[in-house]
Short mmCIF file of C-alpha atoms in Angstrom, two decimals:
data_model
loop_
_atom_site.label_atom_id
_atom_site.label_comp_id
_atom_site.label_asym_id
_atom_site.label_seq_id
_atom_site.Cartn_x
_atom_site.Cartn_y
_atom_site.Cartn_z
CA UNK A 14 27.54 -63.06 -20.85
CA UNK A 15 24.44 -60.98 -21.45
CA UNK A 16 21.28 -62.99 -21.03
CA UNK A 17 19.84 -62.11 -24.43
CA UNK A 18 22.94 -63.65 -26.06
CA UNK A 19 22.41 -67.04 -24.44
CA UNK A 20 21.25 -69.73 -26.82
CA UNK A 21 18.45 -70.82 -24.47
CA UNK A 22 17.17 -67.24 -24.46
CA UNK A 23 17.15 -66.91 -28.24
CA UNK A 24 15.60 -70.37 -28.60
CA UNK A 25 12.87 -69.39 -26.14
CA UNK A 26 12.31 -66.27 -28.19
CA UNK A 27 11.90 -68.46 -31.28
CA UNK A 28 9.45 -70.66 -29.36
CA UNK A 29 7.36 -67.62 -28.48
CA UNK A 30 7.24 -66.63 -32.15
CA UNK A 31 6.09 -70.15 -33.08
CA UNK A 32 3.44 -70.05 -30.36
CA UNK A 33 2.21 -66.68 -31.52
CA UNK A 34 1.82 -67.92 -35.09
CA UNK A 35 -0.03 -71.02 -33.87
CA UNK A 36 -2.32 -68.97 -31.64
CA UNK A 37 -3.35 -66.75 -34.53
CA UNK A 38 -4.93 -69.84 -36.09
CA UNK A 39 -7.01 -70.60 -32.97
CA UNK A 40 -10.50 -69.37 -32.31
CA UNK A 41 -10.78 -66.30 -30.10
CA UNK A 42 -12.18 -68.37 -27.24
CA UNK A 43 -9.33 -70.89 -27.36
CA UNK A 44 -6.76 -68.10 -27.61
CA UNK A 45 -8.12 -66.69 -24.38
CA UNK A 46 -8.42 -70.05 -22.59
CA UNK A 47 -5.16 -71.64 -23.76
CA UNK A 48 -3.15 -69.07 -25.70
CA UNK A 49 -2.83 -66.49 -22.95
CA UNK A 50 -1.61 -69.14 -20.53
CA UNK A 51 0.94 -70.50 -23.01
CA UNK A 52 2.35 -67.07 -23.82
CA UNK A 53 2.45 -66.16 -20.13
CA UNK A 54 4.44 -69.30 -19.29
CA UNK A 55 6.81 -68.73 -22.21
CA UNK A 56 7.38 -65.09 -21.27
CA UNK A 57 8.00 -66.04 -17.64
CA UNK A 58 10.75 -68.33 -18.92
CA UNK A 59 12.67 -65.20 -19.99
CA UNK A 60 12.66 -63.92 -16.42
CA UNK A 61 13.86 -67.25 -15.03
CA UNK A 62 16.65 -67.47 -17.61
CA UNK A 63 17.77 -63.93 -16.79
CA UNK A 64 17.73 -64.55 -13.03
CA UNK A 65 19.63 -67.83 -13.34
CA UNK A 66 22.22 -66.11 -15.50
CA UNK A 67 22.63 -63.08 -13.21
CA UNK A 68 22.45 -64.80 -9.82
CA UNK A 69 24.87 -67.70 -10.04
CA UNK A 70 24.48 -68.66 -6.38
CA UNK A 71 20.72 -69.20 -6.78
CA UNK A 72 20.84 -70.46 -10.37
CA UNK A 73 19.55 -73.93 -9.46
CA UNK A 74 16.39 -72.43 -7.95
CA UNK A 75 15.73 -70.29 -11.02
CA UNK A 76 16.37 -73.24 -13.30
CA UNK A 77 13.78 -75.19 -11.27
CA UNK A 78 11.34 -72.31 -11.79
CA UNK A 79 12.20 -72.27 -15.50
CA UNK A 80 11.56 -75.97 -15.78
CA UNK A 81 8.25 -75.69 -13.93
CA UNK A 82 6.91 -73.10 -16.38
CA UNK A 83 8.38 -75.06 -19.28
CA UNK A 84 6.63 -78.29 -18.23
CA UNK A 85 3.34 -76.44 -17.81
CA UNK A 86 3.74 -74.86 -21.25
CA UNK A 87 4.46 -78.26 -22.75
CA UNK A 88 1.33 -79.70 -21.10
CA UNK A 89 -0.79 -76.90 -22.56
CA UNK A 90 0.63 -77.49 -26.05
CA UNK A 91 -0.06 -81.22 -25.76
CA UNK A 92 -3.60 -80.54 -24.60
CA UNK A 93 -4.19 -78.19 -27.53
CA UNK A 94 -2.89 -80.88 -29.85
CA UNK A 95 -5.15 -83.56 -28.35
CA UNK A 96 -8.16 -81.29 -28.62
CA UNK A 97 -7.27 -80.38 -32.19
CA UNK A 98 -7.00 -76.68 -31.37
CA UNK A 99 -3.71 -76.16 -33.21
CA UNK A 100 -2.73 -77.07 -36.73
CA UNK A 101 -0.52 -80.13 -36.87
CA UNK A 102 2.35 -78.30 -38.59
CA UNK A 103 2.43 -75.75 -35.76
CA UNK A 104 2.51 -78.51 -33.14
CA UNK A 105 5.39 -80.20 -34.97
CA UNK A 106 7.39 -76.96 -35.22
CA UNK A 107 6.80 -76.25 -31.54
CA UNK A 108 7.80 -79.82 -30.60
CA UNK A 109 11.16 -79.41 -32.35
CA UNK A 110 11.87 -76.16 -30.53
CA UNK A 111 10.70 -77.62 -27.21
CA UNK A 112 13.16 -80.52 -27.59
CA UNK A 113 16.03 -78.07 -28.15
CA UNK A 114 15.11 -76.04 -25.07
CA UNK A 115 14.56 -79.14 -22.93
CA UNK A 116 18.07 -80.34 -23.73
CA UNK A 117 19.53 -76.94 -22.85
CA UNK A 118 17.70 -76.82 -19.51
CA UNK A 119 19.10 -80.25 -18.65
CA UNK A 120 22.66 -79.28 -19.58
CA UNK A 121 22.42 -76.01 -17.66
CA UNK A 122 21.10 -77.82 -14.57
CA UNK A 123 23.94 -80.37 -14.70
CA UNK A 124 26.51 -77.59 -15.10
CA UNK A 125 25.14 -75.60 -12.15
CA UNK A 126 24.98 -78.67 -9.92
CA UNK A 127 28.54 -79.68 -10.84
CA UNK A 128 29.79 -76.19 -9.97
CA UNK A 129 28.01 -76.30 -6.62
CA UNK A 130 29.62 -79.65 -5.81
CA UNK A 131 33.13 -78.48 -6.71
CA UNK A 132 33.08 -75.07 -5.02
CA UNK A 133 33.52 -74.70 -1.25
CA UNK A 134 30.16 -74.79 0.59
CA UNK A 135 28.37 -74.56 -2.74
CA UNK A 136 29.30 -70.90 -3.13
CA UNK A 137 29.49 -69.62 -6.66
CA UNK A 138 30.44 -66.02 -7.34
CA UNK A 139 27.69 -63.72 -8.54
#
């Protein structure tokens, strides 16, 4: 399946759109300090999703990388919320999308790990 047809990919795309809308409401200074980092982490998630989808044998590693950027992004959003840098409605919309993506990452990880356990020597065809 093409990567851009995966639900996690399209949901990440939706998350980026939500982030972009929220960042437009921030001051220029906060956009530079926090916004650039959040968008960078979210955009890096695309690359990890694509790699995990294309390279089945190394999917677990790329899912780990995806989760690392995702957790960092989530921490930045929470920090912006605590500091009152984002409007509450934006934080709530982002939180809903984050929950959806978090669930998908967990399911994907479990699927990849189950395939590695059931295939000989952990080999999965690319």
